[in-house]
Tab-separated table of C-alpha atoms in Angstrom:
chain	number	residue	atom	x	y	z
D	1	MET	CA	26.222	2.970	9.356
D	2	LYS	CA	25.900	4.508	12.482
D	3	ARG	CA	24.260	8.239	11.627
D	4	LEU	CA	22.922	9.545	7.828
D	5	ALA	CA	25.421	12.193	7.467
D	6	ASN	CA	23.663	13.940	4.754
D	7	LEU	CA	20.616	14.270	6.635
D	8	LYS	CA	19.441	17.787	6.936
D	9	ARG	CA	15.663	17.508	7.316
D	10	LEU	CA	13.125	14.949	9.176
D	11	GLY	CA	9.265	14.916	7.532
D	12	PHE	CA	5.976	13.344	7.976
D	13	PHE	CA	4.193	12.129	5.062
D	14	THR	CA	0.475	10.854	4.877
D	15	ARG	CA	-1.530	9.399	2.158
D	16	LEU	CA	-4.790	10.210	4.435
D	17	LEU	CA	-5.944	6.381	4.926
D	18	ASP	CA	-7.273	6.352	8.164
D	19	GLU	CA	-10.223	4.135	8.755
D	20	ALA	CA	-12.341	6.825	8.864
D	21	PRO	CA	-15.189	8.830	6.959
D	22	PRO	CA	-13.593	11.104	4.552
D	23	ALA	CA	-14.257	14.571	6.943
D	24	GLU	CA	-12.529	12.336	9.587
D	25	ARG	CA	-9.627	11.759	7.349
D	26	TYR	CA	-8.892	15.346	6.707
D	27	ARG	CA	-9.255	16.270	10.175
D	28	PHE	CA	-6.825	13.324	11.509
D	29	ALA	CA	-4.126	14.137	8.929
D	30	ALA	CA	-4.366	17.558	9.878
D	31	GLU	CA	-3.955	16.926	13.426
D	32	GLN	CA	-1.056	14.781	12.600
D	33	ILE	CA	0.480	17.714	10.747
D	34	VAL	CA	0.428	19.981	13.489
D	35	ARG	CA	1.173	17.479	15.910
D	36	ALA	CA	4.450	17.035	13.321
D	37	GLU	CA	4.998	20.783	13.929
D	38	LYS	CA	4.949	20.752	17.445
D	39	ALA	CA	7.159	17.855	17.984
D	40	GLY	CA	10.047	19.821	15.693
D	41	LEU	CA	9.618	17.843	12.351
D	42	ASP	CA	10.805	20.278	9.714
D	43	SER	CA	8.167	19.181	6.942
D	44	ALA	CA	4.811	17.541	6.303
D	45	TRP	CA	3.972	15.876	2.757
D	46	ILE	CA	0.518	14.781	1.124
D	47	ALA	CA	-0.141	12.568	-1.574
D	48	GLN	CA	-2.766	13.026	-3.987
D	49	HIS	CA	-4.626	10.013	-5.364
D	50	HIS	CA	-8.661	10.102	-7.521
D	51	PHE	CA	-11.302	7.855	-7.151
D	52	HIS	CA	-9.672	5.123	-4.749
D	53	GLU	CA	-10.057	5.564	-1.318
D	54	ARG	CA	-7.863	2.334	-0.088
D	55	GLU	CA	-4.864	3.903	-2.240
D	56	GLY	CA	-5.609	7.393	-0.715
D	57	GLY	CA	-8.102	9.578	0.455
D	58	LEU	CA	-7.413	12.959	-1.011
D	59	PRO	CA	-8.014	14.371	-4.584
D	60	SER	CA	-7.383	18.127	-3.826
D	61	PRO	CA	-3.846	18.727	-2.181
D	62	PHE	CA	-3.900	22.190	-2.832
D	63	THR	CA	-7.309	22.655	-0.792
D	64	PHE	CA	-6.162	20.626	1.835
D	65	LEU	CA	-3.174	22.256	2.628
D	66	GLY	CA	-4.269	25.346	2.723
D	67	TYR	CA	-6.675	24.173	5.447
D	68	VAL	CA	-3.458	23.205	7.100
D	69	ALA	CA	-1.191	26.144	6.553
D	70	ALA	CA	-4.057	27.955	8.741
D	71	GLN	CA	-3.136	25.534	11.734
D	72	THR	CA	0.503	25.776	11.257
D	73	SER	CA	3.086	28.491	11.232
D	74	ARG	CA	6.364	27.302	10.646
D	75	ILE	CA	6.562	23.451	8.975
D	76	ARG	CA	7.063	22.973	5.303
D	77	LEU	CA	4.517	21.585	3.586
D	78	GLY	CA	4.625	19.631	0.419
D	79	THR	CA	2.789	17.683	-2.220
D	80	GLY	CA	4.185	14.035	-2.588
D	81	ILE	CA	2.693	14.040	-5.164
D	82	VAL	CA	0.313	16.086	-7.504
D	83	THR	CA	-0.233	13.622	-10.544
D	84	LEU	CA	0.595	16.047	-12.727
D	85	PRO	CA	-0.673	14.418	-16.046
D	86	LEU	CA	-4.289	14.498	-14.440
D	87	GLU	CA	-3.897	18.196	-13.925
D	88	SER	CA	-4.538	21.388	-15.743
D	89	ALA	CA	-0.721	22.988	-16.110
D	90	VAL	CA	-1.865	26.189	-15.402
D	91	ARG	CA	-3.973	25.556	-12.355
D	92	VAL	CA	-1.594	23.960	-10.532
D	93	ALA	CA	0.935	26.730	-10.997
D	94	GLU	CA	-1.800	29.194	-9.882
D	95	ASP	CA	-2.715	27.171	-7.037
D	96	ALA	CA	0.931	26.373	-6.154
D	97	ALA	CA	1.671	30.289	-6.156
D	98	VAL	CA	-1.268	31.260	-4.098
D	99	LEU	CA	-1.091	28.289	-1.463
D	100	ASP	CA	2.785	29.271	-1.020
D	101	LEU	CA	1.955	32.693	-0.961
D	102	LEU	CA	-0.738	32.079	2.120
D	103	CYS	CA	1.549	29.777	4.054
D	104	ASP	CA	4.587	32.484	3.869
D	105	GLY	CA	6.746	30.436	1.092
D	106	ARG	CA	6.741	27.116	3.021
D	107	PHE	CA	5.703	24.958	0.034
D	108	GLU	CA	7.383	22.396	-1.810
D	109	LEU	CA	5.668	21.011	-4.484
D	110	GLY	CA	5.981	17.354	-5.552
D	111	VAL	CA	4.855	15.829	-9.161
D	112	GLY	CA	5.156	12.822	-10.657
D	113	THR	CA	3.703	10.741	-13.585
D	114	GLY	CA	1.802	8.450	-11.093
D	115	GLY	CA	-2.056	7.630	-11.746
D	116	ASN	CA	-3.670	3.775	-12.630
D	117	PRO	CA	-5.190	3.408	-16.030
D	118	SER	CA	-8.903	3.705	-14.953
D	119	ALA	CA	-7.787	7.072	-13.482
D	120	PHE	CA	-6.500	8.289	-17.148
D	121	ALA	CA	-9.411	7.373	-18.706
D	122	ALA	CA	-11.848	9.140	-16.483
D	123	PHE	CA	-9.612	12.237	-17.196
D	124	GLY	CA	-10.154	11.609	-20.839
D	125	LEU	CA	-6.278	10.738	-21.365
D	126	ASP	CA	-4.476	7.738	-22.468
D	127	GLY	CA	-2.449	6.407	-19.346
D	128	THR	CA	0.611	5.128	-21.893
D	129	GLN	CA	1.156	9.018	-22.675
D	130	ARG	CA	1.899	9.706	-19.347
D	131	ASN	CA	5.288	10.171	-19.554
D	132	GLU	CA	4.766	12.543	-22.608
D	133	ILE	CA	2.049	14.588	-21.131
D	134	PHE	CA	4.040	14.973	-18.009
D	135	ALA	CA	6.763	16.389	-19.477
D	136	ARG	CA	4.773	18.958	-21.122
D	137	ASN	CA	2.573	19.869	-18.550
D	138	LEU	CA	5.981	20.600	-16.094
D	139	GLU	CA	7.524	22.743	-18.839
D	140	VAL	CA	4.015	24.830	-18.874
D	141	VAL	CA	3.988	24.706	-14.780
D	142	ARG	CA	7.794	26.521	-14.840
D	143	LYS	CA	6.772	28.789	-17.725
D	144	ALA	CA	4.044	30.090	-15.867
D	145	LEU	CA	5.793	30.264	-12.362
D	146	THR	CA	8.427	32.352	-13.642
D	147	GLY	CA	6.148	34.527	-15.252
D	148	LYS	CA	7.330	33.630	-18.850
D	149	LEU	CA	4.664	33.680	-22.048
D	150	LEU	CA	2.137	31.194	-21.927
D	151	ASP	CA	0.277	30.704	-25.073
D	152	GLY	CA	-2.261	33.176	-26.020
D	153	GLY	CA	0.093	35.774	-24.131
D	154	ASP	CA	-0.955	35.991	-20.687
D	155	THR	CA	1.285	35.444	-18.284
D	156	LEU	CA	0.621	34.258	-14.935
D	157	TYR	CA	-1.103	36.238	-11.689
D	158	PRO	CA	0.544	36.233	-8.650
D	159	GLN	CA	3.831	34.520	-10.247
D	160	ARG	CA	5.728	32.862	-7.811
D	161	PRO	CA	9.567	32.345	-9.570
D	162	GLN	CA	10.645	31.018	-5.887
D	163	LEU	CA	8.746	28.115	-6.390
D	164	ASP	CA	10.702	26.875	-9.819
D	165	LYS	CA	13.858	26.092	-7.007
D	166	ARG	CA	11.253	23.990	-4.841
D	167	ILE	CA	9.909	21.388	-7.514
D	168	TRP	CA	10.322	17.568	-6.974
D	169	GLN	CA	9.949	14.997	-9.244
D	170	ALA	CA	8.893	11.294	-7.725
D	171	THR	CA	10.136	8.492	-9.825
D	172	PHE	CA	10.292	4.737	-9.834
D	173	SER	CA	13.223	4.453	-12.461
D	174	VAL	CA	16.794	5.602	-13.499
D	175	ALA	CA	15.882	7.434	-16.225
D	176	GLY	CA	13.432	9.309	-13.869
D	177	GLY	CA	16.608	9.846	-11.848
D	178	ALA	CA	18.398	11.818	-14.547
D	179	ARG	CA	15.390	13.541	-16.002
D	180	ALA	CA	14.808	15.381	-12.371
D	181	GLY	CA	18.625	15.640	-12.014
D	182	LYS	CA	19.099	17.347	-15.463
D	183	ALA	CA	15.808	19.848	-14.302
D	184	GLY	CA	17.863	20.508	-10.946
D	185	ASP	CA	15.081	19.352	-9.217
D	186	GLY	CA	14.518	17.195	-5.993
D	187	LEU	CA	14.358	13.508	-6.154
D	188	LEU	CA	11.507	11.757	-4.220
D	189	LEU	CA	11.782	8.045	-3.430
D	190	SER	CA	9.388	5.811	-2.494
D	191	ARG	CA	8.940	3.684	1.021
D	192	THR	CA	8.536	0.611	-1.524
D	193	GLN	CA	9.432	-1.069	-4.715
D	194	PRO	CA	8.163	-3.966	-6.395
D	195	ARG	CA	11.026	-6.471	-6.727
D	196	THR	CA	11.220	-8.389	-10.262
D	197	LYS	CA	10.986	-12.120	-10.586
D	198	ASP	CA	14.943	-12.191	-11.673
D	199	ALA	CA	16.209	-10.259	-8.137
D	200	PRO	CA	13.290	-11.341	-5.731
D	201	ASN	CA	15.651	-10.463	-2.868
D	202	ALA	CA	16.579	-7.415	-3.739
D	203	THR	CA	16.949	-4.714	-0.863
D	204	LEU	CA	15.360	-1.266	-1.490
D	205	ALA	CA	18.822	-0.025	-1.653
D	206	ASP	CA	19.645	-1.996	-4.372
D	207	ILE	CA	16.580	-0.473	-6.547
D	208	GLN	CA	17.147	3.370	-5.241
D	209	ASN	CA	20.824	3.591	-5.416
D	210	PRO	CA	21.327	3.642	-8.926
D	211	ILE	CA	18.337	6.015	-9.260
D	212	ILE	CA	20.336	8.492	-7.149
D	213	ASP	CA	23.537	7.878	-8.931
D	214	ALA	CA	21.652	8.752	-12.354
D	215	TYR	CA	20.104	11.827	-10.738
D	216	LEU	CA	23.752	12.603	-8.989
D	217	ALA	CA	25.789	12.416	-12.244
D	218	ALA	CA	22.805	14.454	-14.401
D	219	LEU	CA	22.625	17.237	-11.582
D	220	PRO	CA	23.907	20.370	-13.085
D	221	PRO	CA	27.484	21.442	-11.563
D	222	GLY	CA	26.967	23.714	-8.729
D	223	ALA	CA	23.363	22.482	-7.978
D	224	GLU	CA	22.801	21.036	-4.321
D	225	PRO	CA	21.276	17.780	-4.739
D	226	ARG	CA	18.033	17.446	-2.647
D	227	ILE	CA	17.242	13.628	-2.445
D	228	MET	CA	14.166	12.681	-0.284
D	229	ALA	CA	13.656	8.949	0.905
D	230	SER	CA	10.212	8.389	2.213
D	231	ARG	CA	10.159	5.016	4.725
D	232	SER	CA	7.274	3.222	6.261
D	233	VAL	CA	7.761	3.840	9.695
D	234	PHE	CA	5.633	2.721	12.925
D	235	VAL	CA	7.326	2.997	16.430
D	236	ALA	CA	5.349	2.570	19.500
D	237	ASP	CA	5.956	2.438	23.369
D	238	ASP	CA	5.356	-1.404	23.633
D	239	HIS	CA	7.004	-4.145	20.968
D	240	ARG	CA	4.046	-5.842	21.286
D	241	GLU	CA	1.564	-3.540	20.559
D	242	ALA	CA	3.606	-2.462	17.497
D	243	MET	CA	3.447	-5.983	15.947
D	244	ARG	CA	-0.092	-6.591	16.881
D	245	LEU	CA	-1.345	-3.705	14.663
D	246	ALA	CA	1.842	-4.138	11.834
D	247	ASP	CA	0.247	-7.789	11.711
D	248	LEU	CA	-3.627	-5.986	11.089
D	249	GLY	CA	-2.381	-3.200	8.976
D	250	LEU	CA	0.177	-5.161	6.541
D	251	ARG	CA	-2.740	-8.085	6.090
D	252	ARG	CA	-5.334	-5.849	5.315
D	253	ALA	CA	-3.063	-4.042	2.736
D	254	LEU	CA	-1.684	-7.030	1.173
D	255	PRO	CA	-4.244	-7.266	-1.898
D	256	GLN	CA	-3.771	-3.867	-2.679
D	257	PHE	CA	0.215	-4.461	-2.271
D	258	MET	CA	-0.512	-7.313	-4.858
D	259	LYS	CA	-2.308	-5.290	-7.318
D	260	SER	CA	0.250	-3.308	-7.327
D	261	GLY	CA	2.972	-5.493	-9.004
D	262	HIS	CA	4.683	-6.588	-5.678
D	263	LEU	CA	5.607	-10.172	-5.489
D	264	PRO	CA	3.929	-12.309	-2.626
D	265	PRO	CA	5.119	-12.151	0.326
D	266	GLY	CA	5.564	-15.077	3.057
D	267	GLU	CA	2.755	-15.851	5.704
D	268	THR	CA	4.613	-15.170	8.925
D	269	LEU	CA	4.547	-11.133	9.853
D	270	GLU	CA	8.068	-10.957	9.793
D	271	GLU	CA	8.033	-11.932	6.139
D	272	MET	CA	5.403	-9.462	5.409
D	273	ILE	CA	7.192	-6.471	7.232
D	274	THR	CA	10.417	-7.458	4.998
D	275	ALA	CA	8.677	-7.364	2.034
D	276	PHE	CA	6.634	-4.335	2.472
D	277	ASP	CA	10.067	-2.497	3.598
D	278	THR	CA	8.269	-1.446	6.815
D	279	HIS	CA	10.308	-0.488	9.984
D	280	VAL	CA	8.155	-1.569	13.098
D	281	GLY	CA	8.634	-1.519	16.898
D	282	GLY	CA	9.914	0.131	19.922
D	283	PRO	CA	12.372	2.914	19.008
D	284	ASP	CA	15.357	0.514	19.409
D	285	GLU	CA	14.168	-1.540	16.885
D	286	VAL	CA	13.323	1.295	14.416
D	287	ILE	CA	16.456	2.327	14.945
D	288	ALA	CA	18.108	-0.728	14.203
D	289	SER	CA	15.982	-1.300	11.273
D	290	LEU	CA	16.496	1.869	9.552
D	291	ARG	CA	20.314	1.656	10.022
D	292	THR	CA	20.450	-1.394	7.267
D	293	ASP	CA	19.232	0.651	5.018
D	294	ALA	CA	21.981	1.943	2.696
D	295	THR	CA	20.379	4.201	0.809
D	296	LEU	CA	19.465	6.377	3.778
D	297	GLU	CA	23.463	7.223	4.049
D	298	ARG	CA	22.539	9.213	0.642
D	299	ILE	CA	20.103	11.260	1.299
D	300	THR	CA	19.176	14.733	2.572
D	301	ASP	CA	15.650	14.490	3.954
D	302	LEU	CA	13.947	11.664	5.191
D	303	VAL	CA	10.073	11.280	5.530
D	304	PHE	CA	8.338	8.541	7.813
D	305	GLN	CA	4.847	7.579	6.887
D	306	VAL	CA	2.931	4.771	8.772
D	307	HIS	CA	1.223	3.358	5.697
D	308	SER	CA	0.939	0.148	5.617
D	309	VAL	CA	0.707	-0.352	9.365
D	310	ASP	CA	-2.182	2.332	9.453
D	311	ALA	CA	-2.650	2.195	12.920
D	312	PRO	CA	-5.120	4.057	14.542
D	313	HIS	CA	-5.364	7.912	15.151
D	314	PRO	CA	-4.047	8.451	18.683
D	315	TYR	CA	-1.214	5.542	17.772
D	316	VAL	CA	-0.274	7.715	14.552
D	317	LEU	CA	0.461	10.981	16.754
D	318	ARG	CA	2.565	8.936	19.380
D	319	SER	CA	4.294	7.375	16.613
D	320	ILE	CA	5.387	10.670	15.615
D	321	GLU	CA	6.388	12.276	19.096
D	322	LEU	CA	8.701	9.110	19.059
D	323	VAL	CA	10.359	9.342	15.754
D	324	ALA	CA	11.019	12.954	16.535
D	325	GLU	CA	12.156	12.350	20.449
D	326	LYS	CA	14.023	8.647	20.046
D	327	VAL	CA	14.605	7.559	16.549
D	328	ALA	CA	15.653	10.474	14.268
D	329	PRO	CA	18.123	12.387	16.580
D	330	ALA	CA	19.883	8.666	16.575
D	331	LEU	CA	20.148	8.750	12.991
D	332	GLY	CA	21.640	12.117	12.953
D	333	TRP	CA	18.942	14.634	12.748
D	334	THR	CA	19.169	17.693	14.816
D	335	ARG	CA	16.217	19.563	15.729
D	336	THR	CA	16.332	23.183	14.493
D	337	ALA	CA	13.009	24.410	15.380
D	338	PRO	CA	12.064	25.252	18.787
D	339	GLU	CA	10.423	22.897	21.345
D	340	VAL	CA	6.703	22.960	21.872
D	341	ALA	CA	4.949	21.220	24.401
D	342	LEU	CA	2.658	18.274	23.411
D	343	ALA	CA	-0.741	18.056	24.195
D	344	GLY	CA	-2.037	14.913	25.327
């Protein structure tokens, strides 16, 4: 694979995990998205997590994206994801509609079942019912956005039917891929997935290509595929510095990585980089590494995140620039936005 023939858009993603107090996390993330816009990226995505700051630092994605929307003018802003079972479906539709109006139609609504069992309990919900709650809430979101009557006879204000065509579903499973395809939604693929004991050496492509197959098979005739792959990418000017930061970050992230169901990696940094599905190094190294990921030959959108390297903020800003200037063009991405001078 030399270039990603289907790649149309490039994005930046953050779970807001900077080693900083909450207010600084939000400021850093906003600065990173502003830098992504200046670098010419097409989209920026943020994750929602409740309670556990080591997993994600943002419970209120719409509030944060409203703040970011006021500092940007072109880059598309997405949720990757809203944990839909833990939300009021009508409120999600309302917040999404208002945000999309405020940012001039730049919002992309990514949703998923997500959340850990303790989060469901805190919201008074049964985590074993997450798929059923998700399906029910997503139906309500669609009805509300498109102006259909809700229970009780009310309709949403403001209505935003355009957003029904900008819904993305995140999934780890073949069944989830088929569900997203059948709905005509976009497909969100994770940066990493746990391997099973039966296939400990499976590649990410081995796991995710069947999800893409199911998605494409279920997609309605004439519907345009939207397939986004998130990938862990950290690029530095200096190879040794990249590896030093990767060693610090991956070892720090290892307990949570194991808690999430991943098999134990080896002790060396190289083994950890492989286990975490991380692409790290100088620009040429990262380009070569990404070219080994066969999943990327089939995607329309590539979104990169620095997790779980989680380098200090200035390094994240530089990584964004290097991805836009050197890595992504080598993979086939074409900048469509006008270049803006990057501040130091």
